[in-house]
């Protein structure tokens, strides 16, 4: 049994169970984004029972900290929410795999956090365990974003580990993202007398040519090779089947390595599309891998010595924005996230817990 | 007064009035497409009163013919319908201009047809006067198209004049039109790992380049210089702001001179876009100017000696399809058609009637 019990209308987690059982407890408490309260209550209650932790609650985000006066502090964080249920609850075990919504993204990681929090009474580093809500929805709701604004001191640390699925291998930093709309203007005319107008779609040729010929950077940062990309993700134009179009709008997404700031990324895109009308519609900064920081280096060494670059954008950038180097490290294959058949190898959960426990037990 | 009278719930046209007054009668009988019946009834009754005409009715299309055994027969045609009312009825005269819905497109021309039909009892050519419905809506409703299918013998002639607005100058033939969708396919990927996919929008560059560089033909036919055009009239592509798009669809409109058939036009477009997936969505043939035909040449000479090429597609192509050379010739500036402030110079209506009367009075 994995130990989920309901009492007086509240659900109780049993953190003395093994990490796979704890994962199943977490998975079986449904917590689709915006409906994390029951799970957050259970997490808060379970952590409050540990006398070595100071527990604070902000909305459905729970923060539990040790105060041992250690030389370093590390944040270990995970989100509590999942994407919508898709006929994949409750959890079920098939051989070495655990299936169910959130097994991979990311209640396996959450279980590791909760097990460490409940059982490591005297870690070698002070630890801030951070479980937050609303990661799977628009950024405006994101619990970690809100915490960074309301209580940045609760996120202060020398180093942070975000337990997003990464197959149990460290993924460091993340690339930034910038989205722009590039507009080409022309002049309408009847298509039977096309020479009376100017075709905005034809005039977009040079734009597409620049994208087609673009050579993305592959900078090496802290020993990791990032890989940028500048891509049209949308194009639209046209008035009617017999009208020369007077406008063509291209939506372009620039994924940039973390050695560039948002401002530098924007300047670069403006340079590429020099001469065209550009509007920035969306932007998020990258995060440097920070592997030169001793705490980060020590962590990578402790969990196998391998680190890969993270290409997609993740919440590690929020720590980076507060000056805290951060990496992704968690059980589960990220390409299985959000899939109906989401699952996690139980061995990965167990190994992640062991590796983190080993690293946290050592004194800096 | 322009002589519109209502009797027993029916409206009566007075074709003994001058052509400007007849235009006002026609304009003031509202006849938006699909609502031509009242006007068609009045036209049929007025023409049936002329003993030199054989009048036939098909739906709201009225055909009136002389049978004088002349050496040649000419069709003179106009549509009875208008685009929707736009606070521009009834007609009003301002100086030398007549304002109101249909004054330009094309009740001025219809008035000329009706005046000639009612008063020319012994023309030098046999004449088929043809007033039809539903020209301003989808082709499937077009009265001339229906007549060409049900009663092609009623359209038989040596020559046809369509009295669409052309500023009282002959516009000969018309260009054909072909619309195709050209699809570029790629492969989806997350835009943070764009190299895992293939960007269909980027791969459309070569398509746009071909359109951009395209040199349209300007063939001379019967002394008239046509002007082709190959234009993108629409482009679409894109899945989401973070996805490499796997499809980009370009809508292209080819306006081709009347020395090319629809099949030749399609073959040309397929050659231009060789290597891409093409679907033809719409096509209509052009019409040769036919000015080498003696009746046509004589007509052009009779109305001033000038003929211009018609670039847009018009119903003259329907006559062409039946082997009847046809031209556009009517009062009114075609660029004023469908505008709220549509109007026609009364002098143009009068001159059109005089010129046609002079030509029709002569014996071949």
PDB file of N, CA, C and O in Angstrom, chain A residues 179 190-195 199 201-202 205 208-209 211-212 227 229-245 253 255 311-312, chain B residues 175 179 190-192 194-195 199 201-202 205 208-209 211-212 227 229-245 253 255 311-312:
ATOM      1  N   UNK A 179       9.552  36.590 -29.105  1.00  0.00           N
ATOM      2  CA  UNK A 179       8.637  36.449 -30.236  1.00  0.00           C
ATOM      3  C   UNK A 179       8.362  37.831 -30.807  1.00  0.00           C
ATOM      4  O   UNK A 179       8.083  38.765 -30.051  1.00  0.00           O
ATOM      5  N   UNK A 190      -6.853  45.506 -57.689  1.00  0.00           N
ATOM      6  CA  UNK A 190      -7.556  44.340 -58.218  1.00  0.00           C
ATOM      7  C   UNK A 190      -6.498  43.438 -58.851  1.00  0.00           C
ATOM      8  O   UNK A 190      -5.596  43.935 -59.525  1.00  0.00           O
ATOM      9  N   UNK A 191      -6.630  42.125 -58.621  1.00  0.00           N
ATOM     10  CA  UNK A 191      -5.581  41.228 -59.125  1.00  0.00           C
ATOM     11  C   UNK A 191      -5.572  41.150 -60.652  1.00  0.00           C
ATOM     12  O   UNK A 191      -4.609  40.668 -61.241  1.00  0.00           O
ATOM     13  N   UNK A 192      -6.637  41.630 -61.321  1.00  0.00           N
ATOM     14  CA  UNK A 192      -6.627  41.675 -62.787  1.00  0.00           C
ATOM     15  C   UNK A 192      -5.767  42.834 -63.296  1.00  0.00           C
ATOM     16  O   UNK A 192      -5.412  42.876 -64.464  1.00  0.00           O
ATOM     17  N   UNK A 193      -5.474  43.784 -62.410  1.00  0.00           N
ATOM     18  CA  UNK A 193      -4.600  44.916 -62.759  1.00  0.00           C
ATOM     19  C   UNK A 193      -3.538  45.034 -61.666  1.00  0.00           C
ATOM     20  O   UNK A 193      -3.394  46.060 -61.011  1.00  0.00           O
ATOM     21  N   UNK A 194      -2.809  43.924 -61.472  1.00  0.00           N
ATOM     22  CA  UNK A 194      -1.903  43.817 -60.324  1.00  0.00           C
ATOM     23  C   UNK A 194      -0.811  44.882 -60.333  1.00  0.00           C
ATOM     24  O   UNK A 194      -0.316  45.271 -59.276  1.00  0.00           O
ATOM     25  N   UNK A 195      -0.431  45.375 -61.511  1.00  0.00           N
ATOM     26  CA  UNK A 195       0.639  46.372 -61.604  1.00  0.00           C
ATOM     27  C   UNK A 195       0.230  47.715 -61.015  1.00  0.00           C
ATOM     28  O   UNK A 195       1.074  48.581 -60.822  1.00  0.00           O
ATOM     29  N   UNK A 199       2.538  43.985 -54.090  1.00  0.00           N
ATOM     30  CA  UNK A 199       2.178  42.751 -53.404  1.00  0.00           C
ATOM     31  C   UNK A 199       3.043  42.524 -52.148  1.00  0.00           C
ATOM     32  O   UNK A 199       4.233  42.216 -52.244  1.00  0.00           O
ATOM     33  N   UNK A 201       2.942  40.116 -50.015  1.00  0.00           N
ATOM     34  CA  UNK A 201       3.419  38.728 -49.851  1.00  0.00           C
ATOM     35  C   UNK A 201       4.680  38.517 -50.689  1.00  0.00           C
ATOM     36  O   UNK A 201       5.662  37.945 -50.211  1.00  0.00           O
ATOM     37  N   UNK A 202       4.674  39.035 -51.922  1.00  0.00           N
ATOM     38  CA  UNK A 202       5.890  38.906 -52.747  1.00  0.00           C
ATOM     39  C   UNK A 202       7.062  39.627 -52.078  1.00  0.00           C
ATOM     40  O   UNK A 202       8.192  39.133 -52.081  1.00  0.00           O
ATOM     41  N   UNK A 205       9.491  38.022 -49.574  1.00  0.00           N
ATOM     42  CA  UNK A 205      10.511  37.061 -50.028  1.00  0.00           C
ATOM     43  C   UNK A 205      11.845  37.273 -49.319  1.00  0.00           C
ATOM     44  O   UNK A 205      12.459  36.324 -48.815  1.00  0.00           O
ATOM     45  N   UNK A 208      11.841  35.923 -45.765  1.00  0.00           N
ATOM     46  CA  UNK A 208      11.937  34.463 -45.690  1.00  0.00           C
ATOM     47  C   UNK A 208      13.333  34.000 -46.102  1.00  0.00           C
ATOM     48  O   UNK A 208      13.872  33.049 -45.538  1.00  0.00           O
ATOM     49  N   UNK A 209      13.921  34.699 -47.074  1.00  0.00           N
ATOM     50  CA  UNK A 209      15.267  34.334 -47.514  1.00  0.00           C
ATOM     51  C   UNK A 209      16.256  34.482 -46.355  1.00  0.00           C
ATOM     52  O   UNK A 209      17.109  33.618 -46.133  1.00  0.00           O
ATOM     53  N   UNK A 211      15.586  34.255 -43.163  1.00  0.00           N
ATOM     54  CA  UNK A 211      15.351  33.168 -42.210  1.00  0.00           C
ATOM     55  C   UNK A 211      15.905  31.855 -42.752  1.00  0.00           C
ATOM     56  O   UNK A 211      16.503  31.064 -42.016  1.00  0.00           O
ATOM     57  N   UNK A 212      15.685  31.637 -44.034  1.00  0.00           N
ATOM     58  CA  UNK A 212      16.125  30.399 -44.672  1.00  0.00           C
ATOM     59  C   UNK A 212      17.646  30.265 -44.612  1.00  0.00           C
ATOM     60  O   UNK A 212      18.181  29.172 -44.393  1.00  0.00           O
ATOM     61  N   UNK A 227      22.198  25.758 -28.502  1.00  0.00           N
ATOM     62  CA  UNK A 227      21.855  25.704 -29.919  1.00  0.00           C
ATOM     63  C   UNK A 227      20.679  26.654 -30.141  1.00  0.00           C
ATOM     64  O   UNK A 227      19.556  26.362 -29.751  1.00  0.00           O
ATOM     65  N   UNK A 229      18.003  29.188 -32.363  1.00  0.00           N
ATOM     66  CA  UNK A 229      17.134  28.996 -33.525  1.00  0.00           C
ATOM     67  C   UNK A 229      16.355  30.266 -33.784  1.00  0.00           C
ATOM     68  O   UNK A 229      15.901  30.928 -32.837  1.00  0.00           O
ATOM     69  N   UNK A 230      16.224  30.636 -35.063  1.00  0.00           N
ATOM     70  CA  UNK A 230      15.420  31.798 -35.455  1.00  0.00           C
ATOM     71  C   UNK A 230      14.428  31.285 -36.483  1.00  0.00           C
ATOM     72  O   UNK A 230      14.814  30.943 -37.606  1.00  0.00           O
ATOM     73  N   UNK A 231      13.155  31.205 -36.076  1.00  0.00           N
ATOM     74  CA  UNK A 231      12.183  30.534 -36.926  1.00  0.00           C
ATOM     75  C   UNK A 231      10.872  31.278 -37.087  1.00  0.00           C
ATOM     76  O   UNK A 231      10.324  31.808 -36.111  1.00  0.00           O
ATOM     77  N   UNK A 232      10.366  31.282 -38.314  1.00  0.00           N
ATOM     78  CA  UNK A 232       8.982  31.684 -38.546  1.00  0.00           C
ATOM     79  C   UNK A 232       8.101  30.625 -37.902  1.00  0.00           C
ATOM     80  O   UNK A 232       8.276  29.434 -38.164  1.00  0.00           O
ATOM     81  N   UNK A 233       7.192  31.046 -37.024  1.00  0.00           N
ATOM     82  CA  UNK A 233       6.231  30.106 -36.460  1.00  0.00           C
ATOM     83  C   UNK A 233       4.826  30.410 -36.974  1.00  0.00           C
ATOM     84  O   UNK A 233       3.873  29.702 -36.639  1.00  0.00           O
ATOM     85  N   UNK A 234       4.699  31.478 -37.775  1.00  0.00           N
ATOM     86  CA  UNK A 234       3.404  31.799 -38.367  1.00  0.00           C
ATOM     87  C   UNK A 234       3.570  32.803 -39.483  1.00  0.00           C
ATOM     88  O   UNK A 234       4.518  33.603 -39.472  1.00  0.00           O
ATOM     89  N   UNK A 235       2.669  32.739 -40.459  1.00  0.00           N
ATOM     90  CA  UNK A 235       2.644  33.746 -41.520  1.00  0.00           C
ATOM     91  C   UNK A 235       1.197  33.921 -41.947  1.00  0.00           C
ATOM     92  O   UNK A 235       0.431  32.963 -41.962  1.00  0.00           O
ATOM     93  N   UNK A 236       0.812  35.164 -42.205  1.00  0.00           N
ATOM     94  CA  UNK A 236      -0.546  35.409 -42.695  1.00  0.00           C
ATOM     95  C   UNK A 236      -0.547  36.608 -43.620  1.00  0.00           C
ATOM     96  O   UNK A 236       0.238  37.542 -43.453  1.00  0.00           O
ATOM     97  N   UNK A 237      -1.430  36.570 -44.597  1.00  0.00           N
ATOM     98  CA  UNK A 237      -1.569  37.669 -45.536  1.00  0.00           C
ATOM     99  C   UNK A 237      -2.683  37.338 -46.496  1.00  0.00           C
ATOM    100  O   UNK A 237      -2.980  36.159 -46.726  1.00  0.00           O
ATOM    101  N   UNK A 238      -3.337  38.392 -47.043  1.00  0.00           N
ATOM    102  CA  UNK A 238      -4.394  38.147 -48.011  1.00  0.00           C
ATOM    103  C   UNK A 238      -5.672  38.846 -47.641  1.00  0.00           C
ATOM    104  O   UNK A 238      -6.066  38.849 -46.473  1.00  0.00           O
ATOM    105  N   UNK A 239      -6.323  39.448 -48.647  1.00  0.00           N
ATOM    106  CA  UNK A 239      -7.556  40.204 -48.445  1.00  0.00           C
ATOM    107  C   UNK A 239      -8.724  39.434 -49.046  1.00  0.00           C
ATOM    108  O   UNK A 239      -9.726  39.175 -48.391  1.00  0.00           O
ATOM    109  N   UNK A 240      -8.571  39.042 -50.311  1.00  0.00           N
ATOM    110  CA  UNK A 240      -9.593  38.279 -51.026  1.00  0.00           C
ATOM    111  C   UNK A 240      -8.908  37.649 -52.227  1.00  0.00           C
ATOM    112  O   UNK A 240      -7.785  38.028 -52.573  1.00  0.00           O
ATOM    113  N   UNK A 241      -9.599  36.712 -52.846  1.00  0.00           N
ATOM    114  CA  UNK A 241      -9.005  35.952 -53.939  1.00  0.00           C
ATOM    115  C   UNK A 241      -8.694  36.775 -55.172  1.00  0.00           C
ATOM    116  O   UNK A 241      -7.972  36.323 -56.055  1.00  0.00           O
ATOM    117  N   UNK A 242      -9.225  38.006 -55.251  1.00  0.00           N
ATOM    118  CA  UNK A 242      -8.992  38.845 -56.425  1.00  0.00           C
ATOM    119  C   UNK A 242      -8.367  40.192 -56.043  1.00  0.00           C
ATOM    120  O   UNK A 242      -8.529  41.184 -56.753  1.00  0.00           O
ATOM    121  N   UNK A 243      -7.681  40.214 -54.894  1.00  0.00           N
ATOM    122  CA  UNK A 243      -7.089  41.472 -54.420  1.00  0.00           C
ATOM    123  C   UNK A 243      -5.597  41.276 -54.136  1.00  0.00           C
ATOM    124  O   UNK A 243      -5.201  40.314 -53.483  1.00  0.00           O
ATOM    125  N   UNK A 244      -4.771  42.193 -54.645  1.00  0.00           N
ATOM    126  CA  UNK A 244      -3.347  42.188 -54.327  1.00  0.00           C
ATOM    127  C   UNK A 244      -3.217  42.589 -52.859  1.00  0.00           C
ATOM    128  O   UNK A 244      -3.677  43.667 -52.467  1.00  0.00           O
ATOM    129  N   UNK A 245      -2.606  41.726 -52.025  1.00  0.00           N
ATOM    130  CA  UNK A 245      -2.583  41.970 -50.576  1.00  0.00           C
ATOM    131  C   UNK A 245      -1.660  43.129 -50.193  1.00  0.00           C
ATOM    132  O   UNK A 245      -0.558  43.244 -50.732  1.00  0.00           O
ATOM    133  N   UNK A 253      10.002  33.370 -33.893  1.00  0.00           N
ATOM    134  CA  UNK A 253      10.422  32.998 -32.543  1.00  0.00           C
ATOM    135  C   UNK A 253      11.939  32.810 -32.531  1.00  0.00           C
ATOM    136  O   UNK A 253      12.478  31.993 -33.260  1.00  0.00           O
ATOM    137  N   UNK A 255      14.958  31.641 -30.243  1.00  0.00           N
ATOM    138  CA  UNK A 255      15.392  30.947 -29.033  1.00  0.00           C
ATOM    139  C   UNK A 255      16.874  31.234 -28.886  1.00  0.00           C
ATOM    140  O   UNK A 255      17.664  30.829 -29.742  1.00  0.00           O
ATOM    141  N   UNK A 311      17.536  23.329 -23.708  1.00  0.00           N
ATOM    142  CA  UNK A 311      17.209  24.202 -24.833  1.00  0.00           C
ATOM    143  C   UNK A 311      15.911  24.974 -24.601  1.00  0.00           C
ATOM    144  O   UNK A 311      15.798  26.142 -24.911  1.00  0.00           O
ATOM    145  N   UNK A 312      14.913  24.269 -24.045  1.00  0.00           N
ATOM    146  CA  UNK A 312      13.628  24.929 -23.810  1.00  0.00           C
ATOM    147  C   UNK A 312      13.691  25.852 -22.609  1.00  0.00           C
ATOM    148  O   UNK A 312      14.631  25.798 -21.802  1.00  0.00           O
TER     149      UNK A 312
ATOM    150  N   UNK B 175      -9.492  38.839 -69.858  1.00  0.00           N
ATOM    151  CA  UNK B 175      -8.477  37.883 -69.419  1.00  0.00           C
ATOM    152  C   UNK B 175      -9.126  36.776 -68.601  1.00  0.00           C
ATOM    153  O   UNK B 175     -10.140  36.997 -67.941  1.00  0.00           O
ATOM    154  N   UNK B 179      -7.127  30.123 -60.088  1.00  0.00           N
ATOM    155  CA  UNK B 179      -6.663  30.225 -58.702  1.00  0.00           C
ATOM    156  C   UNK B 179      -6.171  28.853 -58.246  1.00  0.00           C
ATOM    157  O   UNK B 179      -6.855  27.853 -58.480  1.00  0.00           O
ATOM    158  N   UNK B 190       9.376  21.195 -31.557  1.00  0.00           N
ATOM    159  CA  UNK B 190       9.319  22.312 -30.617  1.00  0.00           C
ATOM    160  C   UNK B 190      10.305  23.368 -31.114  1.00  0.00           C
ATOM    161  O   UNK B 190      11.400  23.028 -31.561  1.00  0.00           O
ATOM    162  N   UNK B 191       9.897  24.664 -31.035  1.00  0.00           N
ATOM    163  CA  UNK B 191      10.773  25.703 -31.598  1.00  0.00           C
ATOM    164  C   UNK B 191      12.060  25.874 -30.784  1.00  0.00           C
ATOM    165  O   UNK B 191      13.010  26.493 -31.251  1.00  0.00           O
ATOM    166  N   UNK B 192      12.112  25.316 -29.570  1.00  0.00           N
ATOM    167  CA  UNK B 192      13.362  25.362 -28.808  1.00  0.00           C
ATOM    168  C   UNK B 192      14.366  24.332 -29.337  1.00  0.00           C
ATOM    169  O   UNK B 192      15.547  24.397 -29.002  1.00  0.00           O
ATOM    170  N   UNK B 194      14.506  23.476 -32.884  1.00  0.00           N
ATOM    171  CA  UNK B 194      13.996  23.610 -34.247  1.00  0.00           C
ATOM    172  C   UNK B 194      14.684  22.675 -35.229  1.00  0.00           C
ATOM    173  O   UNK B 194      14.097  22.288 -36.231  1.00  0.00           O
ATOM    174  N   UNK B 195      15.947  22.321 -34.943  1.00  0.00           N
ATOM    175  CA  UNK B 195      16.684  21.456 -35.863  1.00  0.00           C
ATOM    176  C   UNK B 195      16.116  20.039 -35.917  1.00  0.00           C
ATOM    177  O   UNK B 195      16.495  19.256 -36.780  1.00  0.00           O
ATOM    178  N   UNK B 199      11.100  23.556 -41.317  1.00  0.00           N
ATOM    179  CA  UNK B 199      10.192  24.700 -41.302  1.00  0.00           C
ATOM    180  C   UNK B 199       9.561  24.933 -42.679  1.00  0.00           C
ATOM    181  O   UNK B 199      10.214  25.387 -43.616  1.00  0.00           O
ATOM    182  N   UNK B 201       7.445  27.186 -43.582  1.00  0.00           N
ATOM    183  CA  UNK B 201       7.398  28.605 -43.991  1.00  0.00           C
ATOM    184  C   UNK B 201       8.742  29.007 -44.592  1.00  0.00           C
ATOM    185  O   UNK B 201       8.798  29.664 -45.635  1.00  0.00           O
ATOM    186  N   UNK B 202       9.833  28.563 -43.962  1.00  0.00           N
ATOM    187  CA  UNK B 202      11.149  28.876 -44.531  1.00  0.00           C
ATOM    188  C   UNK B 202      11.275  28.262 -45.929  1.00  0.00           C
ATOM    189  O   UNK B 202      11.815  28.884 -46.851  1.00  0.00           O
ATOM    190  N   UNK B 205      10.272  29.968 -49.243  1.00  0.00           N
ATOM    191  CA  UNK B 205      11.085  31.061 -49.801  1.00  0.00           C
ATOM    192  C   UNK B 205      11.203  30.951 -51.319  1.00  0.00           C
ATOM    193  O   UNK B 205      10.989  31.929 -52.042  1.00  0.00           O
ATOM    194  N   UNK B 208       8.055  32.076 -53.120  1.00  0.00           N
ATOM    195  CA  UNK B 208       7.882  33.531 -53.150  1.00  0.00           C
ATOM    196  C   UNK B 208       8.898  34.170 -54.093  1.00  0.00           C
ATOM    197  O   UNK B 208       8.596  35.131 -54.795  1.00  0.00           O
ATOM    198  N   UNK B 209      10.103  33.591 -54.100  1.00  0.00           N
ATOM    199  CA  UNK B 209      11.137  34.142 -54.982  1.00  0.00           C
ATOM    200  C   UNK B 209      10.688  34.026 -56.438  1.00  0.00           C
ATOM    201  O   UNK B 209      10.850  34.972 -57.225  1.00  0.00           O
ATOM    202  N   UNK B 211       7.633  33.994 -57.566  1.00  0.00           N
ATOM    203  CA  UNK B 211       6.585  34.990 -57.805  1.00  0.00           C
ATOM    204  C   UNK B 211       7.182  36.383 -57.913  1.00  0.00           C
ATOM    205  O   UNK B 211       6.791  37.186 -58.758  1.00  0.00           O
ATOM    206  N   UNK B 212       8.127  36.645 -57.014  1.00  0.00           N
ATOM    207  CA  UNK B 212       8.764  37.964 -56.977  1.00  0.00           C
ATOM    208  C   UNK B 212       9.485  38.257 -58.286  1.00  0.00           C
ATOM    209  O   UNK B 212       9.467  39.384 -58.788  1.00  0.00           O
ATOM    210  N   UNK B 227      -2.193  42.207 -70.453  1.00  0.00           N
ATOM    211  CA  UNK B 227      -1.186  42.317 -69.398  1.00  0.00           C
ATOM    212  C   UNK B 227      -1.515  41.263 -68.348  1.00  0.00           C
ATOM    213  O   UNK B 227      -2.471  41.420 -67.587  1.00  0.00           O
ATOM    214  N   UNK B 229      -0.767  38.586 -65.040  1.00  0.00           N
ATOM    215  CA  UNK B 229      -0.271  38.762 -63.676  1.00  0.00           C
ATOM    216  C   UNK B 229      -0.318  37.433 -62.947  1.00  0.00           C
ATOM    217  O   UNK B 229      -1.276  36.663 -63.107  1.00  0.00           O
ATOM    218  N   UNK B 230       0.730  37.125 -62.194  1.00  0.00           N
ATOM    219  CA  UNK B 230       0.770  35.909 -61.373  1.00  0.00           C
ATOM    220  C   UNK B 230       1.061  36.380 -59.953  1.00  0.00           C
ATOM    221  O   UNK B 230       2.170  36.834 -59.656  1.00  0.00           O
ATOM    222  N   UNK B 231       0.034  36.299 -59.090  1.00  0.00           N
ATOM    223  CA  UNK B 231       0.165  36.915 -57.774  1.00  0.00           C
ATOM    224  C   UNK B 231      -0.296  36.036 -56.633  1.00  0.00           C
ATOM    225  O   UNK B 231      -1.350  35.387 -56.726  1.00  0.00           O
ATOM    226  N   UNK B 232       0.473  36.073 -55.553  1.00  0.00           N
ATOM    227  CA  UNK B 232      -0.013  35.519 -54.301  1.00  0.00           C
ATOM    228  C   UNK B 232      -1.140  36.434 -53.824  1.00  0.00           C
ATOM    229  O   UNK B 232      -0.959  37.651 -53.748  1.00  0.00           O
ATOM    230  N   UNK B 233      -2.303  35.854 -53.533  1.00  0.00           N
ATOM    231  CA  UNK B 233      -3.393  36.642 -52.954  1.00  0.00           C
ATOM    232  C   UNK B 233      -3.660  36.202 -51.516  1.00  0.00           C
ATOM    233  O   UNK B 233      -4.503  36.787 -50.842  1.00  0.00           O
ATOM    234  N   UNK B 234      -2.918  35.185 -51.054  1.00  0.00           N
ATOM    235  CA  UNK B 234      -3.077  34.752 -49.674  1.00  0.00           C
ATOM    236  C   UNK B 234      -1.928  33.849 -49.275  1.00  0.00           C
ATOM    237  O   UNK B 234      -1.335  33.161 -50.127  1.00  0.00           O
ATOM    238  N   UNK B 235      -1.592  33.870 -47.987  1.00  0.00           N
ATOM    239  CA  UNK B 235      -0.589  32.939 -47.470  1.00  0.00           C
ATOM    240  C   UNK B 235      -0.962  32.636 -46.039  1.00  0.00           C
ATOM    241  O   UNK B 235      -1.455  33.497 -45.306  1.00  0.00           O
ATOM    242  N   UNK B 236      -0.790  31.375 -45.647  1.00  0.00           N
ATOM    243  CA  UNK B 236      -1.073  31.020 -44.257  1.00  0.00           C
ATOM    244  C   UNK B 236      -0.166  29.870 -43.840  1.00  0.00           C
ATOM    245  O   UNK B 236       0.209  29.018 -44.654  1.00  0.00           O
ATOM    246  N   UNK B 237       0.187  29.882 -42.562  1.00  0.00           N
ATOM    247  CA  UNK B 237       1.021  28.828 -42.013  1.00  0.00           C
ATOM    248  C   UNK B 237       1.216  29.093 -40.534  1.00  0.00           C
ATOM    249  O   UNK B 237       1.149  30.247 -40.090  1.00  0.00           O
ATOM    250  N   UNK B 238       1.460  28.025 -39.754  1.00  0.00           N
ATOM    251  CA  UNK B 238       1.699  28.221 -38.332  1.00  0.00           C
ATOM    252  C   UNK B 238       0.790  27.357 -37.496  1.00  0.00           C
ATOM    253  O   UNK B 238      -0.396  27.225 -37.779  1.00  0.00           O
ATOM    254  N   UNK B 239       1.354  26.747 -36.451  1.00  0.00           N
ATOM    255  CA  UNK B 239       0.622  25.848 -35.566  1.00  0.00           C
ATOM    256  C   UNK B 239       0.432  26.526 -34.211  1.00  0.00           C
ATOM    257  O   UNK B 239      -0.671  26.633 -33.695  1.00  0.00           O
ATOM    258  N   UNK B 240       1.532  27.000 -33.635  1.00  0.00           N
ATOM    259  CA  UNK B 240       1.504  27.683 -32.344  1.00  0.00           C
ATOM    260  C   UNK B 240       2.816  28.451 -32.236  1.00  0.00           C
ATOM    261  O   UNK B 240       3.747  28.223 -33.019  1.00  0.00           O
ATOM    262  N   UNK B 241       2.867  29.348 -31.269  1.00  0.00           N
ATOM    263  CA  UNK B 241       4.024  30.229 -31.141  1.00  0.00           C
ATOM    264  C   UNK B 241       5.316  29.513 -30.794  1.00  0.00           C
ATOM    265  O   UNK B 241       6.391  30.104 -30.880  1.00  0.00           O
ATOM    266  N   UNK B 242       5.233  28.242 -30.399  1.00  0.00           N
ATOM    267  CA  UNK B 242       6.443  27.501 -30.028  1.00  0.00           C
ATOM    268  C   UNK B 242       6.598  26.217 -30.838  1.00  0.00           C
ATOM    269  O   UNK B 242       7.227  25.271 -30.379  1.00  0.00           O
ATOM    270  N   UNK B 243       5.992  26.205 -32.021  1.00  0.00           N
ATOM    271  CA  UNK B 243       6.047  24.996 -32.849  1.00  0.00           C
ATOM    272  C   UNK B 243       6.572  25.345 -34.252  1.00  0.00           C
ATOM    273  O   UNK B 243       6.110  26.293 -34.865  1.00  0.00           O
ATOM    274  N   UNK B 244       7.532  24.556 -34.733  1.00  0.00           N
ATOM    275  CA  UNK B 244       8.008  24.695 -36.111  1.00  0.00           C
ATOM    276  C   UNK B 244       6.882  24.228 -37.034  1.00  0.00           C
ATOM    277  O   UNK B 244       6.420  23.097 -36.899  1.00  0.00           O
ATOM    278  N   UNK B 245       6.408  25.114 -37.918  1.00  0.00           N
ATOM    279  CA  UNK B 245       5.222  24.776 -38.720  1.00  0.00           C
ATOM    280  C   UNK B 245       5.509  23.720 -39.775  1.00  0.00           C
ATOM    281  O   UNK B 245       6.550  23.739 -40.424  1.00  0.00           O
ATOM    282  N   UNK B 253      -3.218  33.654 -57.714  1.00  0.00           N
ATOM    283  CA  UNK B 253      -4.175  33.979 -58.773  1.00  0.00           C
ATOM    284  C   UNK B 253      -3.418  34.331 -60.055  1.00  0.00           C
ATOM    285  O   UNK B 253      -2.611  35.249 -60.062  1.00  0.00           O
ATOM    286  N   UNK B 255      -3.875  35.691 -63.738  1.00  0.00           N
ATOM    287  CA  UNK B 255      -4.749  36.348 -64.718  1.00  0.00           C
ATOM    288  C   UNK B 255      -4.068  36.212 -66.066  1.00  0.00           C
ATOM    289  O   UNK B 255      -2.970  36.754 -66.238  1.00  0.00           O
ATOM    290  N   UNK B 311      -8.972  43.810 -68.884  1.00  0.00           N
ATOM    291  CA  UNK B 311      -8.092  42.981 -68.060  1.00  0.00           C
ATOM    292  C   UNK B 311      -8.887  42.055 -67.133  1.00  0.00           C
ATOM    293  O   UNK B 311      -8.531  40.910 -66.929  1.00  0.00           O
ATOM    294  N   UNK B 312      -9.962  42.585 -66.556  1.00  0.00           N
ATOM    295  CA  UNK B 312     -10.753  41.780 -65.636  1.00  0.00           C
ATOM    296  C   UNK B 312     -11.628  40.789 -66.375  1.00  0.00           C
ATOM    297  O   UNK B 312     -11.812  40.871 -67.594  1.00  0.00           O
TER     298      UNK B 312
END
